Amino acid sequence: MDSSSCPSNAIPVVSTFTSPFENSPEDNRKPLSLWPGMYHSPVTNALWEARSSIFERLLDLPSDAPPQSQLLTRTPSQSRTAILYNFSSDYILREQYRDPWNEVRIGKLLEDLDALAGTISVKHCSDDDHMTRPLLLVTASVDKMVLKKAISVDVDLKIAGAVIWVGRSSIEIQLEVTQLTNGSTDTLESVALLANFIFVARDSKTGKAAPVNRLSPETKEETLLYEEAEARNELRKQKRGGDRKDIENGNRLKALLGEGRIFSDMPALADRDSILLRDTRLENSLICQPQQRNIHGRIFGGFLMHRAFELAFSTAYVFAGMMPCFLEVDHVNFLRPVDVGDFLRFKSCVLYTEYENADKPLINIEVVAHVTKPELRSSEVSNKFYFTFTVCTEAKAKSNGFKIRKVVPATEEEARTILERMDAEPVDK
């Protein structure tokens, strides 16, 4: 049908953001492939505009552009970046981040944290030479994030961070989420969340590990953060080398399997306060769309964390039977990249529960993302996420005799996974 024949009462639909190239001459307008993340997050849009001059180099470089030839030495302050959410004055922004309980949507916040960490990594690794090809920087993992207090959607929020450590081809970035309340000006008292992201650098042409700019801490605090990050890196190396607790020789594995076997062999005699791990599972799936890509054309890691968190929240909600309260992201592993068009399946379960504090029982959730290729009859794990929730005090007060059930495994693989997570070394922030 010709557009001129469109009914006069038709409602036109227009984009809700301004293109960063709106005022560019037609000849110089950049292609849509350089607009990652702009379609779903105000923060990724703002960060994209802040670093667009670096990304535009990708278009202008010849195919045989050389790699960076000389490493630079940068300070943490050179990569420091902050973003401010004007929730108190921007109603539309506030509504984009509001959850049903008038707090910030944690899933969207995780997405923004990854976007900010990516911007900081680009700042640190850029060599300011427009004739060399930029590095490919990807999220490798996220260390434990602990929510120290609830984050209101009615008060301005700030996220700031910088590179705190570098290896040969990896960098660690620490982000701090702060929110001042009741007129407080003490930043230490207003910290709501700390997060550490590990990025790795790859040569954008060969895909091999590439060296990154060095880091020179300037202050005592920066030096301390560097030393703590160095210790965490050594711990990761030890774990990769097999220096881990051998859980197979203990009795804990047998004990866990024994509890699960009762459900299979004698279900009428099984403990009514326990439940099989497999009976706590939830799953959802999606086709990865172009609007979810990053500058390298891969699916944005923050988007994956966002989706994983919302499935984990739902899993905890259905398991507890009342409103869960988010406490921490224990660890996130990015094992393989996810591409536009991939069929992605998220599978969650309650891995185990803890009762050390009767007033604050813990629900530990695992979410595993699989890239499934039906044409090839294959499915590979791309990401693993671990979240911890408790039950909101207000919800628990309304339920008499509330009790969280114990989760038991039915297979040896499930039992090993439970014990590995329970024995995981805590990350000292």
Coordinates of N, CA and C in Angstrom, one line a residue, residues 218-355:
E218 N 49.6 5.8 41.4 CA 50.2 7.1 41.9 C 50.0 7.3 43.4
T219 N 48.9 6.8 43.9 CA 48.6 7.0 45.3 C 48.7 5.7 46.1
K220 N 48.7 5.9 47.4 CA 48.7 4.7 48.3 C 47.5 3.8 48.1
E221 N 46.3 4.4 47.9 CA 45.1 3.6 47.7 C 45.2 2.9 46.3
E222 N 45.7 3.5 45.3 CA 45.9 2.8 44.0 C 46.9 1.7 44.1
T223 N 48.0 1.9 44.8 CA 49.0 0.9 45.0 C 48.4 -0.3 45.8
L224 N 47.6 -0.1 46.8 CA 46.9 -1.1 47.5 C 46.0 -1.9 46.7
L225 N 45.2 -1.2 45.9 CA 44.2 -1.9 45.0 C 45.0 -2.8 44.0
Y226 N 46.1 -2.3 43.5 CA 46.9 -3.0 42.5 C 47.4 -4.3 43.2
E227 N 47.9 -4.2 44.4 CA 48.5 -5.4 45.1 C 47.4 -6.4 45.4
E228 N 46.2 -5.9 45.8 CA 45.1 -6.9 46.0 C 44.7 -7.6 44.7
A229 N 44.6 -6.8 43.6 CA 44.3 -7.4 42.3 C 45.3 -8.4 41.9
E230 N 46.6 -8.1 42.1 CA 47.7 -9.0 41.8 C 47.5 -10.4 42.6
A231 N 47.1 -10.3 43.8 CA 46.9 -11.5 44.6 C 45.8 -12.3 44.1
R232 N 44.7 -11.6 43.7 CA 43.5 -12.3 43.1 C 43.9 -13.0 41.8
N233 N 44.8 -12.4 41.0 CA 45.2 -13.0 39.7 C 46.1 -14.2 40.0
E234 N 46.9 -14.2 41.0 CA 47.7 -15.4 41.4 C 46.8 -16.5 41.9
L235 N 45.7 -16.2 42.6 CA 44.8 -17.2 43.1 C 44.1 -17.8 41.9
R236 N 43.7 -17.0 40.9 CA 43.1 -17.6 39.7 C 44.0 -18.5 39.0
K237 N 45.3 -18.2 38.9 CA 46.3 -19.1 38.2 C 46.4 -20.4 39.0
Q238 N 46.4 -20.3 40.3 CA 46.5 -21.6 41.1 C 45.3 -22.5 40.8
K239 N 44.1 -21.9 40.8 CA 42.9 -22.7 40.5 C 42.9 -23.3 39.1
R240 N 43.4 -22.5 38.1 CA 43.5 -23.1 36.8 C 44.5 -24.2 36.7
G241 N 45.6 -24.1 37.6 CA 46.6 -25.1 37.6 C 46.2 -26.4 38.3
G242 N 45.1 -26.4 38.9 CA 44.6 -27.6 39.6 C 44.8 -27.6 41.1
D243 N 45.3 -26.5 41.6 CA 45.5 -26.4 43.1 C 44.2 -26.2 43.8
R244 N 43.3 -27.2 43.8 CA 42.0 -27.0 44.3 C 41.7 -28.2 45.3
K245 N 40.8 -27.9 46.2 CA 40.4 -28.9 47.2 C 39.8 -30.1 46.5
D246 N 40.3 -31.3 46.9 CA 39.8 -32.5 46.2 C 38.6 -33.0 47.0
I247 N 37.4 -32.7 46.4 CA 36.1 -33.0 47.1 C 35.7 -34.5 46.9
E248 N 36.4 -35.2 46.0 CA 35.9 -36.6 45.8 C 36.3 -37.5 46.9
N249 N 37.4 -37.2 47.7 CA 37.9 -38.1 48.7 C 37.1 -37.9 50.1
G250 N 36.3 -36.9 50.2 CA 35.6 -36.7 51.4 C 34.2 -37.4 51.5
N251 N 33.6 -37.3 52.6 CA 32.3 -37.9 52.8 C 31.2 -37.0 52.4
R252 N 31.4 -35.7 52.2 CA 30.4 -34.8 51.9 C 29.6 -35.2 50.6
L253 N 30.4 -35.6 49.6 CA 29.8 -36.0 48.3 C 28.8 -37.2 48.5
K254 N 29.3 -38.2 49.3 CA 28.5 -39.3 49.5 C 27.2 -39.0 50.3
A255 N 27.4 -38.1 51.2 CA 26.2 -37.7 52.0 C 25.2 -37.0 51.2
L256 N 25.6 -36.1 50.3 CA 24.7 -35.3 49.5 C 24.0 -36.3 48.5
L257 N 24.7 -37.2 47.9 CA 24.1 -38.2 47.0 C 23.1 -39.1 47.8
G258 N 23.5 -39.4 49.0 CA 22.6 -40.3 49.8 C 21.2 -39.7 50.0
E259 N 21.2 -38.4 50.3 CA 19.9 -37.7 50.5 C 19.1 -37.7 49.2
G260 N 19.8 -37.4 48.1 CA 19.1 -37.4 46.8 C 18.6 -38.8 46.4
R261 N 19.3 -39.8 46.8 CA 18.9 -41.2 46.4 C 17.6 -41.6 47.1
I262 N 17.3 -41.1 48.2 CA 16.0 -41.4 48.9 C 14.9 -40.9 48.1
F263 N 15.0 -39.7 47.4 CA 13.9 -39.2 46.6 C 13.7 -40.2 45.4
S264 N 14.7 -40.8 44.9 CA 14.6 -41.7 43.7 C 14.1 -43.1 44.1
D265 N 14.7 -43.6 45.2 CA 14.4 -45.0 45.6 C 13.2 -45.1 46.6
M266 N 13.0 -44.2 47.5 CA 12.0 -44.2 48.4 C 11.3 -42.9 48.6
P267 N 10.6 -42.4 47.5 CA 10.1 -41.0 47.6 C 9.1 -40.8 48.7
A268 N 8.4 -41.8 49.1 CA 7.4 -41.7 50.2 C 8.1 -41.3 51.5
L269 N 9.3 -41.7 51.6 CA 10.1 -41.5 52.9 C 11.0 -40.3 52.8
A270 N 11.0 -39.6 51.7 CA 11.9 -38.4 51.5 C 11.5 -37.3 52.5
D271 N 12.5 -36.5 52.9 CA 12.3 -35.4 53.8 C 11.4 -34.3 53.1
R272 N 10.3 -34.0 53.7 CA 9.4 -33.0 53.1 C 9.9 -31.6 53.1
D273 N 11.0 -31.4 53.9 CA 11.6 -30.1 53.9 C 12.8 -29.9 52.9
S274 N 12.9 -31.0 52.1 CA 14.0 -30.9 51.1 C 13.3 -31.1 49.7
I275 N 14.1 -30.7 48.7 CA 13.6 -30.8 47.3 C 14.8 -31.1 46.4
L276 N 14.5 -31.9 45.3 CA 15.6 -32.2 44.4 C 16.0 -31.0 43.6
L277 N 17.3 -30.9 43.3 CA 17.8 -29.7 42.6 C 17.1 -29.6 41.2
R278 N 16.8 -30.7 40.6 CA 16.3 -30.7 39.2 C 14.8 -30.1 39.3
D279 N 14.2 -30.2 40.4 CA 12.8 -29.7 40.5 C 12.7 -28.2 40.8
T280 N 13.9 -27.6 40.8 CA 13.9 -26.1 41.0 C 14.2 -25.4 39.7
R281 N 14.4 -26.1 38.6 CA 14.9 -25.6 37.4 C 13.8 -24.7 36.7
L282 N 14.3 -23.6 36.1 CA 13.6 -22.8 35.1 C 14.4 -22.6 33.9
E283 N 13.8 -22.3 32.8 CA 14.6 -22.1 31.5 C 13.9 -21.1 30.6
N284 N 14.6 -20.3 29.9 CA 14.1 -19.5 28.8 C 15.1 -19.4 27.7
S285 N 14.6 -18.9 26.5 CA 15.5 -18.9 25.4 C 15.2 -17.7 24.5
L286 N 16.1 -17.3 23.7 CA 16.0 -16.2 22.8 C 16.9 -16.3 21.6
I287 N 16.6 -15.6 20.6 CA 17.4 -15.4 19.4 C 18.2 -14.1 19.6
C288 N 19.5 -14.1 19.5 CA 20.2 -12.8 19.8 C 20.1 -11.9 18.6
Q289 N 19.7 -10.7 18.9 CA 19.3 -9.7 17.9 C 20.4 -8.6 17.7
P290 N 20.4 -8.0 16.5 CA 21.5 -7.0 16.2 C 21.5 -5.8 17.3
Q291 N 20.3 -5.5 17.8 CA 20.3 -4.4 18.8 C 21.0 -4.7 20.1
Q292 N 21.4 -6.0 20.3 CA 22.1 -6.4 21.5 C 23.6 -6.5 21.3
R293 N 24.1 -6.1 20.2 CA 25.5 -6.3 19.9 C 26.4 -5.1 20.5
N294 N 27.7 -5.5 20.6 CA 28.6 -4.4 21.0 C 29.4 -3.9 19.8
I295 N 30.4 -3.1 20.0 CA 31.1 -2.5 18.9 C 31.8 -3.5 18.0
H296 N 32.1 -4.7 18.6 CA 32.8 -5.8 17.8 C 31.8 -6.7 17.1
G297 N 30.5 -6.4 17.2 CA 29.5 -7.2 16.5 C 29.1 -8.4 17.3
R298 N 29.6 -8.6 18.5 CA 29.2 -9.7 19.4 C 28.1 -9.3 20.3
I299 N 27.5 -10.2 21.0 CA 26.4 -9.8 21.9 C 27.0 -9.2 23.2
F300 N 26.5 -8.1 23.6 CA 27.0 -7.3 24.7 C 26.9 -8.2 26.0
G301 N 28.0 -8.3 26.7 CA 28.1 -9.1 27.9 C 27.1 -8.6 29.0
G302 N 26.9 -7.3 29.1 CA 26.0 -6.7 30.0 C 24.5 -7.2 29.8
F303 N 24.2 -7.3 28.5 CA 22.9 -7.8 28.1 C 22.7 -9.2 28.6
L304 N 23.7 -10.1 28.5 CA 23.6 -11.5 29.0 C 23.5 -11.5 30.5
M305 N 24.2 -10.6 31.2 CA 24.1 -10.6 32.7 C 22.7 -10.1 33.1
H306 N 22.1 -9.2 32.3 CA 20.8 -8.7 32.6 C 19.8 -9.8 32.5
R307 N 19.8 -10.6 31.4 CA 18.9 -11.6 31.2 C 19.1 -12.8 32.2
A308 N 20.3 -13.1 32.6 CA 20.6 -14.1 33.5 C 20.1 -13.7 34.9
F309 N 20.3 -12.4 35.3 CA 19.8 -12.0 36.6 C 18.3 -12.1 36.7
E310 N 17.5 -11.7 35.7 CA 16.1 -11.8 35.8 C 15.6 -13.2 35.8
L311 N 16.2 -14.1 35.2 CA 15.8 -15.5 35.3 C 16.2 -16.0 36.7
A312 N 17.3 -15.6 37.3 CA 17.7 -16.1 38.6 C 16.7 -15.5 39.6
F313 N 16.3 -14.3 39.5 CA 15.3 -13.7 40.4 C 14.0 -14.4 40.4
S314 N 13.6 -14.8 39.1 CA 12.3 -15.5 39.0 C 12.5 -16.9 39.7
T315 N 13.6 -17.5 39.5 CA 13.9 -18.9 40.1 C 13.8 -18.8 41.6
A316 N 14.4 -17.8 42.2 CA 14.4 -17.6 43.6 C 13.0 -17.3 44.1
Y317 N 12.2 -16.5 43.3 CA 10.8 -16.2 43.7 C 9.9 -17.4 43.7
V318 N 10.0 -18.2 42.7 CA 9.2 -19.4 42.6 C 9.6 -20.4 43.7
F319 N 10.9 -20.5 44.0 CA 11.4 -21.4 45.0 C 10.9 -21.0 46.4
A320 N 11.1 -19.8 46.8 CA 10.8 -19.3 48.1 C 9.3 -19.1 48.4
G321 N 8.6 -18.8 47.3 CA 7.2 -18.5 47.4 C 6.9 -17.1 47.9
M322 N 7.9 -16.3 48.0 CA 7.7 -14.9 48.4 C 8.9 -14.0 47.8
M323 N 8.7 -12.7 47.9 CA 9.7 -11.8 47.3 C 11.1 -12.1 47.7
P324 N 12.0 -12.4 46.7 CA 13.4 -12.5 47.0 C 14.1 -11.2 47.1
C325 N 15.2 -11.1 47.8 CA 16.0 -9.9 47.9 C 17.4 -10.1 47.5
F326 N 17.9 -9.4 46.5 CA 19.2 -9.7 45.9 C 20.3 -9.3 46.9
L327 N 21.3 -10.1 47.0 CA 22.5 -9.9 47.8 C 23.8 -9.7 47.1
E328 N 24.1 -10.7 46.2 CA 25.4 -10.6 45.5 C 25.4 -11.4 44.2
V329 N 26.3 -11.0 43.3 CA 26.7 -11.8 42.2 C 28.0 -12.5 42.7
D330 N 28.0 -13.8 42.8 CA 29.2 -14.5 43.3 C 30.3 -14.5 42.3
H331 N 30.0 -14.9 41.0 CA 31.0 -14.9 40.0 C 30.3 -15.1 38.7
V332 N 30.9 -14.5 37.6 CA 30.4 -14.7 36.3 C 31.6 -15.1 35.4
N333 N 31.4 -16.2 34.6 CA 32.5 -16.6 33.7 C 31.9 -16.4 32.2
F334 N 32.7 -15.7 31.4 CA 32.4 -15.6 30.0 C 33.3 -16.6 29.2
L335 N 32.8 -17.7 28.9 CA 33.6 -18.8 28.4 C 33.8 -18.8 26.9
R336 N 32.8 -18.3 26.1 CA 32.9 -18.2 24.7 C 32.0 -17.0 24.2
P337 N 32.3 -16.4 23.1 CA 31.5 -15.2 22.7 C 30.2 -15.7 22.1
V338 N 29.2 -14.8 22.2 CA 27.9 -15.1 21.7 C 27.6 -14.1 20.5
D339 N 27.2 -14.6 19.4 CA 27.1 -13.8 18.2 C 25.6 -13.5 17.9
V340 N 25.4 -12.4 17.1 CA 24.1 -12.1 16.6 C 23.6 -13.2 15.8
G341 N 22.3 -13.6 16.0 CA 21.7 -14.7 15.4 C 21.8 -16.0 16.1
D342 N 22.6 -16.1 17.2 CA 22.7 -17.3 18.0 C 21.4 -17.6 18.7
F343 N 21.1 -18.9 18.9 CA 20.0 -19.3 19.7 C 20.5 -19.6 21.1
L344 N 20.1 -18.8 22.0 CA 20.7 -18.8 23.3 C 19.7 -19.3 24.3
R345 N 20.1 -20.3 25.1 CA 19.2 -20.9 26.1 C 19.8 -20.6 27.5
F346 N 19.0 -20.1 28.4 CA 19.4 -19.9 29.8 C 18.7 -20.9 30.7
K347 N 19.5 -21.7 31.5 CA 18.9 -22.7 32.4 C 19.4 -22.4 33.8
S348 N 18.4 -22.3 34.7 CA 18.7 -21.9 36.1 C 18.2 -23.0 37.0
C349 N 18.8 -23.0 38.2 CA 18.4 -23.9 39.3 C 18.8 -23.3 40.6
V350 N 18.1 -23.7 41.7 CA 18.6 -23.4 43.0 C 19.7 -24.4 43.3
L351 N 20.9 -23.9 43.5 CA 22.1 -24.8 43.7 C 22.1 -25.4 45.1
Y352 N 22.0 -24.5 46.0 CA 21.9 -24.9 47.4 C 21.4 -23.7 48.3
T353 N 21.0 -24.0 49.5 CA 20.5 -23.0 50.4 C 21.4 -23.0 51.7
E354 N 21.4 -21.9 52.4 CA 22.2 -21.8 53.7 C 21.3 -21.2 54.8
Y355 N 21.5 -21.7 56.0 CA 20.7 -21.3 57.1 C 21.5 -20.8 58.3

